[in-house]
Amino acid sequence: VDDYAFELVASEVRQSDGTVAVRLVHKPTGRAVPDAVIFARRLDMEPDGMPTMTAPLEAVPEKEPGIYRFKAILGMDGNWRLSLAAKVQGEAGTVQG
């Protein structure tokens, strides 16, 4: 699973929109990986020293293969950390990022 990584589609999320999009990439080929199962997700303010400050994160249906979108309700401005875990078809381990 070291051959896979999550990449943010946009580095900033506006409170009014609240949509976070990530791409799951197969690093050797650079291709987006569709149909992964995202089974763990967390959004918190650990970068600002507040790891217990979390925000709800809800999966949104895919529009593009390999792009995973989430609706977030950000309670305040600041630096947020998105943590994800996924299973990729044909791989035994878990992709985390």
PDB file of N, CA and C in Angstrom:
ATOM      1  N   VAL A   1       0.807  -1.201   0.000  1.00  0.00           N
ATOM      2  CA  VAL A   1       0.000   0.000   0.000  1.00  0.00           C
ATOM      3  C   VAL A   1       0.846   1.259   0.000  1.00  0.00           C
ATOM      4  N   ASP A   2       2.158   1.116   0.071  1.00  0.00           N
ATOM      5  CA  ASP A   2       3.034   2.288  -0.010  1.00  0.00           C
ATOM      6  C   ASP A   2       3.020   2.915  -1.397  1.00  0.00           C
ATOM      7  N   ASP A   3       2.458   2.204  -2.370  1.00  0.00           N
ATOM      8  CA  ASP A   3       2.377   2.719  -3.738  1.00  0.00           C
ATOM      9  C   ASP A   3       1.193   3.658  -3.950  1.00  0.00           C
ATOM     10  N   TYR A   4       0.437   3.958  -2.876  1.00  0.00           N
ATOM     11  CA  TYR A   4      -0.757   4.788  -2.992  1.00  0.00           C
ATOM     12  C   TYR A   4      -0.649   5.988  -2.072  1.00  0.00           C
ATOM     13  N   ALA A   5      -1.280   7.086  -2.479  1.00  0.00           N
ATOM     14  CA  ALA A   5      -1.275   8.288  -1.639  1.00  0.00           C
ATOM     15  C   ALA A   5      -2.535   9.109  -1.908  1.00  0.00           C
ATOM     16  N   PHE A   6      -2.976   9.800  -0.870  1.00  0.00           N
ATOM     17  CA  PHE A   6      -4.070  10.759  -1.013  1.00  0.00           C
ATOM     18  C   PHE A   6      -3.466  12.116  -1.335  1.00  0.00           C
ATOM     19  N   GLU A   7      -4.087  12.847  -2.248  1.00  0.00           N
ATOM     20  CA  GLU A   7      -3.671  14.209  -2.595  1.00  0.00           C
ATOM     21  C   GLU A   7      -4.890  15.116  -2.526  1.00  0.00           C
ATOM     22  N   LEU A   8      -4.738  16.264  -1.898  1.00  0.00           N
ATOM     23  CA  LEU A   8      -5.828  17.236  -1.881  1.00  0.00           C
ATOM     24  C   LEU A   8      -6.016  17.810  -3.280  1.00  0.00           C
ATOM     25  N   VAL A   9      -7.238  17.951  -3.707  1.00  0.00           N
ATOM     26  CA  VAL A   9      -7.528  18.571  -4.995  1.00  0.00           C
ATOM     27  C   VAL A   9      -7.352  20.077  -4.873  1.00  0.00           C
ATOM     28  N   ALA A  10      -7.780  20.655  -3.741  1.00  0.00           N
ATOM     29  CA  ALA A  10      -7.590  22.083  -3.453  1.00  0.00           C
ATOM     30  C   ALA A  10      -7.094  22.201  -2.018  1.00  0.00           C
ATOM     31  N   SER A  11      -6.129  23.077  -1.789  1.00  0.00           N
ATOM     32  CA  SER A  11      -5.537  23.186  -0.457  1.00  0.00           C
ATOM     33  C   SER A  11      -6.360  24.044   0.501  1.00  0.00           C
ATOM     34  N   GLU A  12      -7.341  24.784  -0.014  1.00  0.00           N
ATOM     35  CA  GLU A  12      -8.185  25.618   0.832  1.00  0.00           C
ATOM     36  C   GLU A  12      -9.642  25.215   0.679  1.00  0.00           C
ATOM     37  N   VAL A  13     -10.361  25.269   1.802  1.00  0.00           N
ATOM     38  CA  VAL A  13     -11.791  24.997   1.813  1.00  0.00           C
ATOM     39  C   VAL A  13     -12.461  26.192   2.464  1.00  0.00           C
ATOM     40  N   ARG A  14     -13.469  26.709   1.828  1.00  0.00           N
ATOM     41  CA  ARG A  14     -14.197  27.857   2.375  1.00  0.00           C
ATOM     42  C   ARG A  14     -15.325  27.346   3.280  1.00  0.00           C
ATOM     43  N   GLN A  15     -15.537  28.057   4.383  1.00  0.00           N
ATOM     44  CA  GLN A  15     -16.593  27.666   5.308  1.00  0.00           C
ATOM     45  C   GLN A  15     -17.952  27.619   4.624  1.00  0.00           C
ATOM     46  N   SER A  16     -18.198  28.520   3.701  1.00  0.00           N
ATOM     47  CA  SER A  16     -19.503  28.584   3.047  1.00  0.00           C
ATOM     48  C   SER A  16     -19.757  27.365   2.159  1.00  0.00           C
ATOM     49  N   ASP A  17     -18.721  26.822   1.524  1.00  0.00           N
ATOM     50  CA  ASP A  17     -18.863  25.670   0.639  1.00  0.00           C
ATOM     51  C   ASP A  17     -18.683  24.380   1.425  1.00  0.00           C
ATOM     52  N   GLY A  18     -17.570  24.252   2.094  1.00  0.00           N
ATOM     53  CA  GLY A  18     -17.305  23.108   2.948  1.00  0.00           C
ATOM     54  C   GLY A  18     -17.073  21.789   2.233  1.00  0.00           C
ATOM     55  N   THR A  19     -16.758  21.808   0.949  1.00  0.00           N
ATOM     56  CA  THR A  19     -16.495  20.569   0.232  1.00  0.00           C
ATOM     57  C   THR A  19     -14.994  20.325   0.148  1.00  0.00           C
ATOM     58  N   VAL A  20     -14.588  19.152   0.627  1.00  0.00           N
ATOM     59  CA  VAL A  20     -13.191  18.736   0.575  1.00  0.00           C
ATOM     60  C   VAL A  20     -13.090  17.628  -0.463  1.00  0.00           C
ATOM     61  N   ALA A  21     -12.145  17.753  -1.382  1.00  0.00           N
ATOM     62  CA  ALA A  21     -11.957  16.732  -2.411  1.00  0.00           C
ATOM     63  C   ALA A  21     -10.524  16.226  -2.367  1.00  0.00           C
ATOM     64  N   VAL A  22     -10.378  14.905  -2.421  1.00  0.00           N
ATOM     65  CA  VAL A  22      -9.057  14.285  -2.460  1.00  0.00           C
ATOM     66  C   VAL A  22      -9.010  13.296  -3.609  1.00  0.00           C
ATOM     67  N   ARG A  23      -7.823  13.111  -4.098  1.00  0.00           N
ATOM     68  CA  ARG A  23      -7.573  12.140  -5.174  1.00  0.00           C
ATOM     69  C   ARG A  23      -6.733  11.031  -4.553  1.00  0.00           C
ATOM     70  N   LEU A  24      -7.119   9.792  -4.783  1.00  0.00           N
ATOM     71  CA  LEU A  24      -6.299   8.655  -4.380  1.00  0.00           C
ATOM     72  C   LEU A  24      -5.496   8.242  -5.604  1.00  0.00           C
ATOM     73  N   VAL A  25      -4.166   8.289  -5.468  1.00  0.00           N
ATOM     74  CA  VAL A  25      -3.274   8.090  -6.613  1.00  0.00           C
ATOM     75  C   VAL A  25      -2.408   6.849  -6.435  1.00  0.00           C
ATOM     76  N   HIS A  26      -2.244   6.105  -7.513  1.00  0.00           N
ATOM     77  CA  HIS A  26      -1.268   5.024  -7.569  1.00  0.00           C
ATOM     78  C   HIS A  26       0.045   5.675  -7.996  1.00  0.00           C
ATOM     79  N   LYS A  27       0.983   5.809  -7.045  1.00  0.00           N
ATOM     80  CA  LYS A  27       2.192   6.611  -7.277  1.00  0.00           C
ATOM     81  C   LYS A  27       3.042   6.150  -8.470  1.00  0.00           C
ATOM     82  N   PRO A  28       3.262   4.855  -8.693  1.00  0.00           N
ATOM     83  CA  PRO A  28       4.106   4.475  -9.838  1.00  0.00           C
ATOM     84  C   PRO A  28       3.552   4.901 -11.195  1.00  0.00           C
ATOM     85  N   THR A  29       2.213   4.936 -11.328  1.00  0.00           N
ATOM     86  CA  THR A  29       1.625   5.290 -12.625  1.00  0.00           C
ATOM     87  C   THR A  29       1.092   6.719 -12.663  1.00  0.00           C
ATOM     88  N   GLY A  30       0.845   7.305 -11.478  1.00  0.00           N
ATOM     89  CA  GLY A  30       0.267   8.638 -11.415  1.00  0.00           C
ATOM     90  C   GLY A  30      -1.226   8.666 -11.682  1.00  0.00           C
ATOM     91  N   ARG A  31      -1.841   7.504 -11.788  1.00  0.00           N
ATOM     92  CA  ARG A  31      -3.268   7.422 -12.101  1.00  0.00           C
ATOM     93  C   ARG A  31      -4.126   7.474 -10.840  1.00  0.00           C
ATOM     94  N   ALA A  32      -5.302   8.076 -10.977  1.00  0.00           N
ATOM     95  CA  ALA A  32      -6.276   8.087  -9.895  1.00  0.00           C
ATOM     96  C   ALA A  32      -6.862   6.683  -9.739  1.00  0.00           C
ATOM     97  N   VAL A  33      -7.163   6.305  -8.510  1.00  0.00           N
ATOM     98  CA  VAL A  33      -7.667   4.967  -8.197  1.00  0.00           C
ATOM     99  C   VAL A  33      -9.165   5.062  -7.873  1.00  0.00           C
ATOM    100  N   PRO A  34     -10.007   4.528  -8.762  1.00  0.00           N
ATOM    101  CA  PRO A  34     -11.443   4.558  -8.493  1.00  0.00           C
ATOM    102  C   PRO A  34     -11.865   3.390  -7.598  1.00  0.00           C
ATOM    103  N   ASP A  35     -13.058   3.485  -7.048  1.00  0.00           N
ATOM    104  CA  ASP A  35     -13.716   2.399  -6.318  1.00  0.00           C
ATOM    105  C   ASP A  35     -13.005   1.935  -5.051  1.00  0.00           C
ATOM    106  N   ALA A  36     -12.202   2.805  -4.451  1.00  0.00           N
ATOM    107  CA  ALA A  36     -11.626   2.477  -3.150  1.00  0.00           C
ATOM    108  C   ALA A  36     -12.736   2.621  -2.103  1.00  0.00           C
ATOM    109  N   VAL A  37     -12.593   1.901  -1.010  1.00  0.00           N
ATOM    110  CA  VAL A  37     -13.564   1.994   0.074  1.00  0.00           C
ATOM    111  C   VAL A  37     -12.945   2.825   1.192  1.00  0.00           C
ATOM    112  N   ILE A  38     -13.444   4.030   1.359  1.00  0.00           N
ATOM    113  CA  ILE A  38     -12.973   4.914   2.431  1.00  0.00           C
ATOM    114  C   ILE A  38     -13.759   4.519   3.679  1.00  0.00           C
ATOM    115  N   PHE A  39     -13.073   3.958   4.670  1.00  0.00           N
ATOM    116  CA  PHE A  39     -13.796   3.469   5.839  1.00  0.00           C
ATOM    117  C   PHE A  39     -13.490   4.254   7.116  1.00  0.00           C
ATOM    118  N   ALA A  40     -12.521   5.132   7.076  1.00  0.00           N
ATOM    119  CA  ALA A  40     -12.236   5.977   8.240  1.00  0.00           C
ATOM    120  C   ALA A  40     -11.920   7.377   7.752  1.00  0.00           C
ATOM    121  N   ARG A  41     -12.483   8.346   8.429  1.00  0.00           N
ATOM    122  CA  ARG A  41     -12.231   9.744   8.062  1.00  0.00           C
ATOM    123  C   ARG A  41     -12.371  10.609   9.307  1.00  0.00           C
ATOM    124  N   ARG A  42     -11.506  11.598   9.388  1.00  0.00           N
ATOM    125  CA  ARG A  42     -11.515  12.514  10.539  1.00  0.00           C
ATOM    126  C   ARG A  42     -10.998  13.868  10.075  1.00  0.00           C
ATOM    127  N   LEU A  43     -11.609  14.912  10.580  1.00  0.00           N
ATOM    128  CA  LEU A  43     -11.193  16.280  10.295  1.00  0.00           C
ATOM    129  C   LEU A  43     -11.038  16.982  11.638  1.00  0.00           C
ATOM    130  N   ASP A  44      -9.809  17.442  11.926  1.00  0.00           N
ATOM    131  CA  ASP A  44      -9.562  18.088  13.212  1.00  0.00           C
ATOM    132  C   ASP A  44      -8.579  19.244  13.046  1.00  0.00           C
ATOM    133  N   MET A  45      -8.412  20.021  14.109  1.00  0.00           N
ATOM    134  CA  MET A  45      -7.557  21.207  14.077  1.00  0.00           C
ATOM    135  C   MET A  45      -6.199  20.956  14.749  1.00  0.00           C
ATOM    136  N   GLU A  46      -5.668  19.769  14.615  1.00  0.00           N
ATOM    137  CA  GLU A  46      -4.369  19.432  15.201  1.00  0.00           C
ATOM    138  C   GLU A  46      -3.263  20.388  14.757  1.00  0.00           C
ATOM    139  N   PRO A  47      -3.227  20.847  13.505  1.00  0.00           N
ATOM    140  CA  PRO A  47      -2.161  21.780  13.103  1.00  0.00           C
ATOM    141  C   PRO A  47      -2.149  23.085  13.914  1.00  0.00           C
ATOM    142  N   ASP A  48      -3.296  23.458  14.482  1.00  0.00           N
ATOM    143  CA  ASP A  48      -3.368  24.658  15.311  1.00  0.00           C
ATOM    144  C   ASP A  48      -3.313  24.317  16.805  1.00  0.00           C
ATOM    145  N   GLY A  49      -2.908  23.067  17.116  1.00  0.00           N
ATOM    146  CA  GLY A  49      -2.767  22.666  18.508  1.00  0.00           C
ATOM    147  C   GLY A  49      -4.072  22.301  19.199  1.00  0.00           C
ATOM    148  N   MET A  50      -5.112  22.020  18.401  1.00  0.00           N
ATOM    149  CA  MET A  50      -6.420  21.672  18.981  1.00  0.00           C
ATOM    150  C   MET A  50      -6.933  20.354  18.388  1.00  0.00           C
ATOM    151  N   PRO A  51      -6.262  19.231  18.695  1.00  0.00           N
ATOM    152  CA  PRO A  51      -6.671  17.963  18.080  1.00  0.00           C
ATOM    153  C   PRO A  51      -8.066  17.493  18.477  1.00  0.00           C
ATOM    154  N   THR A  52      -8.602  18.000  19.599  1.00  0.00           N
ATOM    155  CA  THR A  52      -9.944  17.580  20.001  1.00  0.00           C
ATOM    156  C   THR A  52     -11.045  18.391  19.316  1.00  0.00           C
ATOM    157  N   MET A  53     -10.672  19.462  18.615  1.00  0.00           N
ATOM    158  CA  MET A  53     -11.637  20.262  17.854  1.00  0.00           C
ATOM    159  C   MET A  53     -11.846  19.561  16.519  1.00  0.00           C
ATOM    160  N   THR A  54     -12.976  18.877  16.384  1.00  0.00           N
ATOM    161  CA  THR A  54     -13.262  18.117  15.169  1.00  0.00           C
ATOM    162  C   THR A  54     -14.448  18.733  14.444  1.00  0.00           C
ATOM    163  N   ALA A  55     -14.629  18.311  13.212  1.00  0.00           N
ATOM    164  CA  ALA A  55     -15.767  18.760  12.404  1.00  0.00           C
ATOM    165  C   ALA A  55     -16.413  17.546  11.752  1.00  0.00           C
ATOM    166  N   PRO A  56     -17.742  17.569  11.615  1.00  0.00           N
ATOM    167  CA  PRO A  56     -18.422  16.479  10.920  1.00  0.00           C
ATOM    168  C   PRO A  56     -17.950  16.393   9.469  1.00  0.00           C
ATOM    169  N   LEU A  57     -17.837  15.171   8.987  1.00  0.00           N
ATOM    170  CA  LEU A  57     -17.348  14.920   7.628  1.00  0.00           C
ATOM    171  C   LEU A  57     -18.227  13.837   7.008  1.00  0.00           C
ATOM    172  N   GLU A  58     -18.908  14.181   5.928  1.00  0.00           N
ATOM    173  CA  GLU A  58     -19.858  13.269   5.305  1.00  0.00           C
ATOM    174  C   GLU A  58     -19.454  13.003   3.856  1.00  0.00           C
ATOM    175  N   ALA A  59     -19.418  11.747   3.478  1.00  0.00           N
ATOM    176  CA  ALA A  59     -19.064  11.385   2.099  1.00  0.00           C
ATOM    177  C   ALA A  59     -20.137  11.886   1.131  1.00  0.00           C
ATOM    178  N   VAL A  60     -19.683  12.369  -0.021  1.00  0.00           N
ATOM    179  CA  VAL A  60     -20.548  12.846  -1.096  1.00  0.00           C
ATOM    180  C   VAL A  60     -20.310  11.926  -2.291  1.00  0.00           C
ATOM    181  N   PRO A  61     -21.352  11.582  -3.045  1.00  0.00           N
ATOM    182  CA  PRO A  61     -21.150  10.683  -4.192  1.00  0.00           C
ATOM    183  C   PRO A  61     -20.071  11.186  -5.155  1.00  0.00           C
ATOM    184  N   GLU A  62     -19.334  10.226  -5.711  1.00  0.00           N
ATOM    185  CA  GLU A  62     -18.260  10.551  -6.659  1.00  0.00           C
ATOM    186  C   GLU A  62     -18.832  11.115  -7.946  1.00  0.00           C
ATOM    187  N   LYS A  63     -18.150  12.130  -8.479  1.00  0.00           N
ATOM    188  CA  LYS A  63     -18.485  12.672  -9.797  1.00  0.00           C
ATOM    189  C   LYS A  63     -17.443  12.227 -10.808  1.00  0.00           C
ATOM    190  N   GLU A  64     -16.199  12.086 -10.328  1.00  0.00           N
ATOM    191  CA  GLU A  64     -15.089  11.661 -11.180  1.00  0.00           C
ATOM    192  C   GLU A  64     -14.441  10.437 -10.546  1.00  0.00           C
ATOM    193  N   PRO A  65     -14.108   9.422 -11.330  1.00  0.00           N
ATOM    194  CA  PRO A  65     -13.439   8.249 -10.767  1.00  0.00           C
ATOM    195  C   PRO A  65     -12.110   8.631 -10.109  1.00  0.00           C
ATOM    196  N   GLY A  66     -11.924   8.159  -8.883  1.00  0.00           N
ATOM    197  CA  GLY A  66     -10.674   8.414  -8.178  1.00  0.00           C
ATOM    198  C   GLY A  66     -10.648   9.704  -7.377  1.00  0.00           C
ATOM    199  N   ILE A  67     -11.707  10.511  -7.482  1.00  0.00           N
ATOM    200  CA  ILE A  67     -11.833  11.737  -6.685  1.00  0.00           C
ATOM    201  C   ILE A  67     -12.900  11.474  -5.625  1.00  0.00           C
ATOM    202  N   TYR A  68     -12.526  11.644  -4.381  1.00  0.00           N
ATOM    203  CA  TYR A  68     -13.423  11.385  -3.262  1.00  0.00           C
ATOM    204  C   TYR A  68     -13.742  12.718  -2.602  1.00  0.00           C
ATOM    205  N   ARG A  69     -15.038  12.996  -2.456  1.00  0.00           N
ATOM    206  CA  ARG A  69     -15.487  14.285  -1.933  1.00  0.00           C
ATOM    207  C   ARG A  69     -16.196  14.088  -0.598  1.00  0.00           C
ATOM    208  N   PHE A  70     -16.031  15.102   0.253  1.00  0.00           N
ATOM    209  CA  PHE A  70     -16.645  15.082   1.571  1.00  0.00           C
ATOM    210  C   PHE A  70     -17.214  16.452   1.868  1.00  0.00           C
ATOM    211  N   LYS A  71     -18.355  16.472   2.519  1.00  0.00           N
ATOM    212  CA  LYS A  71     -18.971  17.721   2.979  1.00  0.00           C
ATOM    213  C   LYS A  71     -18.550  17.916   4.423  1.00  0.00           C
ATOM    214  N   ALA A  72     -17.952  19.061   4.710  1.00  0.00           N
ATOM    215  CA  ALA A  72     -17.466  19.373   6.049  1.00  0.00           C
ATOM    216  C   ALA A  72     -18.155  20.623   6.565  1.00  0.00           C
ATOM    217  N   ILE A  73     -18.499  20.595   7.832  1.00  0.00           N
ATOM    218  CA  ILE A  73     -19.047  21.782   8.474  1.00  0.00           C
ATOM    219  C   ILE A  73     -17.950  22.326   9.378  1.00  0.00           C
ATOM    220  N   LEU A  74     -17.249  23.342   8.884  1.00  0.00           N
ATOM    221  CA  LEU A  74     -16.118  23.913   9.610  1.00  0.00           C
ATOM    222  C   LEU A  74     -16.635  24.957  10.597  1.00  0.00           C
ATOM    223  N   GLY A  75     -16.391  24.720  11.870  1.00  0.00           N
ATOM    224  CA  GLY A  75     -16.888  25.601  12.908  1.00  0.00           C
ATOM    225  C   GLY A  75     -16.111  26.896  13.045  1.00  0.00           C
ATOM    226  N   MET A  76     -14.890  26.917  12.513  1.00  0.00           N
ATOM    227  CA  MET A  76     -14.075  28.123  12.645  1.00  0.00           C
ATOM    228  C   MET A  76     -12.970  28.123  11.592  1.00  0.00           C
ATOM    229  N   ASP A  77     -12.433  29.307  11.326  1.00  0.00           N
ATOM    230  CA  ASP A  77     -11.294  29.430  10.430  1.00  0.00           C
ATOM    231  C   ASP A  77     -10.067  28.849  11.112  1.00  0.00           C
ATOM    232  N   GLY A  78      -9.140  28.364  10.324  1.00  0.00           N
ATOM    233  CA  GLY A  78      -7.893  27.844  10.869  1.00  0.00           C
ATOM    234  C   GLY A  78      -7.347  26.741   9.998  1.00  0.00           C
ATOM    235  N   ASN A  79      -6.366  26.046  10.524  1.00  0.00           N
ATOM    236  CA  ASN A  79      -5.721  24.940   9.815  1.00  0.00           C
ATOM    237  C   ASN A  79      -6.335  23.624  10.284  1.00  0.00           C
ATOM    238  N   TRP A  80      -6.839  22.887   9.345  1.00  0.00           N
ATOM    239  CA  TRP A  80      -7.495  21.623   9.637  1.00  0.00           C
ATOM    240  C   TRP A  80      -6.680  20.473   9.053  1.00  0.00           C
ATOM    241  N   ARG A  81      -6.729  19.328   9.738  1.00  0.00           N
ATOM    242  CA  ARG A  81      -6.059  18.111   9.256  1.00  0.00           C
ATOM    243  C   ARG A  81      -7.140  17.113   8.849  1.00  0.00           C
ATOM    244  N   LEU A  82      -7.009  16.586   7.648  1.00  0.00           N
ATOM    245  CA  LEU A  82      -7.901  15.546   7.147  1.00  0.00           C
ATOM    246  C   LEU A  82      -7.148  14.233   7.195  1.00  0.00           C
ATOM    247  N   SER A  83      -7.713  13.248   7.880  1.00  0.00           N
ATOM    248  CA  SER A  83      -7.116  11.912   7.969  1.00  0.00           C
ATOM    249  C   SER A  83      -8.076  10.916   7.340  1.00  0.00           C
ATOM    250  N   LEU A  84      -7.547  10.076   6.453  1.00  0.00           N
ATOM    251  CA  LEU A  84      -8.372   9.092   5.755  1.00  0.00           C
ATOM    252  C   LEU A  84      -7.713   7.717   5.792  1.00  0.00           C
ATOM    253  N   ALA A  85      -8.526   6.687   5.713  1.00  0.00           N
ATOM    254  CA  ALA A  85      -8.051   5.314   5.560  1.00  0.00           C
ATOM    255  C   ALA A  85      -8.938   4.637   4.525  1.00  0.00           C
ATOM    256  N   ALA A  86      -8.311   3.859   3.642  1.00  0.00           N
ATOM    257  CA  ALA A  86      -9.061   3.250   2.540  1.00  0.00           C
ATOM    258  C   ALA A  86      -8.527   1.867   2.216  1.00  0.00           C
ATOM    259  N   LYS A  87      -9.406   1.075   1.650  1.00  0.00           N
ATOM    260  CA  LYS A  87      -9.036  -0.226   1.098  1.00  0.00           C
ATOM    261  C   LYS A  87      -9.103  -0.110  -0.420  1.00  0.00           C
ATOM    262  N   VAL A  88      -8.064  -0.626  -1.071  1.00  0.00           N
ATOM    263  CA  VAL A  88      -7.998  -0.631  -2.529  1.00  0.00           C
ATOM    264  C   VAL A  88      -8.143  -2.077  -2.990  1.00  0.00           C
ATOM    265  N   GLN A  89      -8.975  -2.276  -4.007  1.00  0.00           N
ATOM    266  CA  GLN A  89      -9.188  -3.632  -4.527  1.00  0.00           C
ATOM    267  C   GLN A  89      -7.858  -4.266  -4.931  1.00  0.00           C
ATOM    268  N   GLY A  90      -7.644  -5.506  -4.484  1.00  0.00           N
ATOM    269  CA  GLY A  90      -6.441  -6.233  -4.843  1.00  0.00           C
ATOM    270  C   GLY A  90      -5.255  -5.994  -3.910  1.00  0.00           C
ATOM    271  N   GLU A  91      -5.397  -5.103  -2.938  1.00  0.00           N
ATOM    272  CA  GLU A  91      -4.332  -4.822  -1.991  1.00  0.00           C
ATOM    273  C   GLU A  91      -4.718  -5.342  -0.610  1.00  0.00           C
ATOM    274  N   ALA A  92      -3.753  -5.922   0.094  1.00  0.00           N
ATOM    275  CA  ALA A  92      -4.024  -6.522   1.400  1.00  0.00           C
ATOM    276  C   ALA A  92      -4.063  -5.501   2.528  1.00  0.00           C
ATOM    277  N   GLY A  93      -3.307  -4.427   2.431  1.00  0.00           N
ATOM    278  CA  GLY A  93      -3.202  -3.462   3.517  1.00  0.00           C
ATOM    279  C   GLY A  93      -4.183  -2.315   3.388  1.00  0.00           C
ATOM    280  N   THR A  94      -3.957  -1.331   4.232  1.00  0.00           N
ATOM    281  CA  THR A  94      -4.794  -0.134   4.286  1.00  0.00           C
ATOM    282  C   THR A  94      -3.979   1.083   3.875  1.00  0.00           C
ATOM    283  N   VAL A  95      -4.550   1.883   2.997  1.00  0.00           N
ATOM    284  CA  VAL A  95      -3.924   3.146   2.602  1.00  0.00           C
ATOM    285  C   VAL A  95      -4.346   4.194   3.622  1.00  0.00           C
ATOM    286  N   GLN A  96      -3.373   4.906   4.203  1.00  0.00           N
ATOM    287  CA  GLN A  96      -3.679   5.947   5.171  1.00  0.00           C
ATOM    288  C   GLN A  96      -2.989   7.233   4.754  1.00  0.00           C
ATOM    289  N   GLY A  97      -3.656   8.318   5.024  1.00  0.00           N
ATOM    290  CA  GLY A  97      -3.049   9.600   4.697  1.00  0.00           C
ATOM    291  C   GLY A  97      -3.822  10.745   5.265  1.00  0.00           C
TER     292      GLY A  97
END
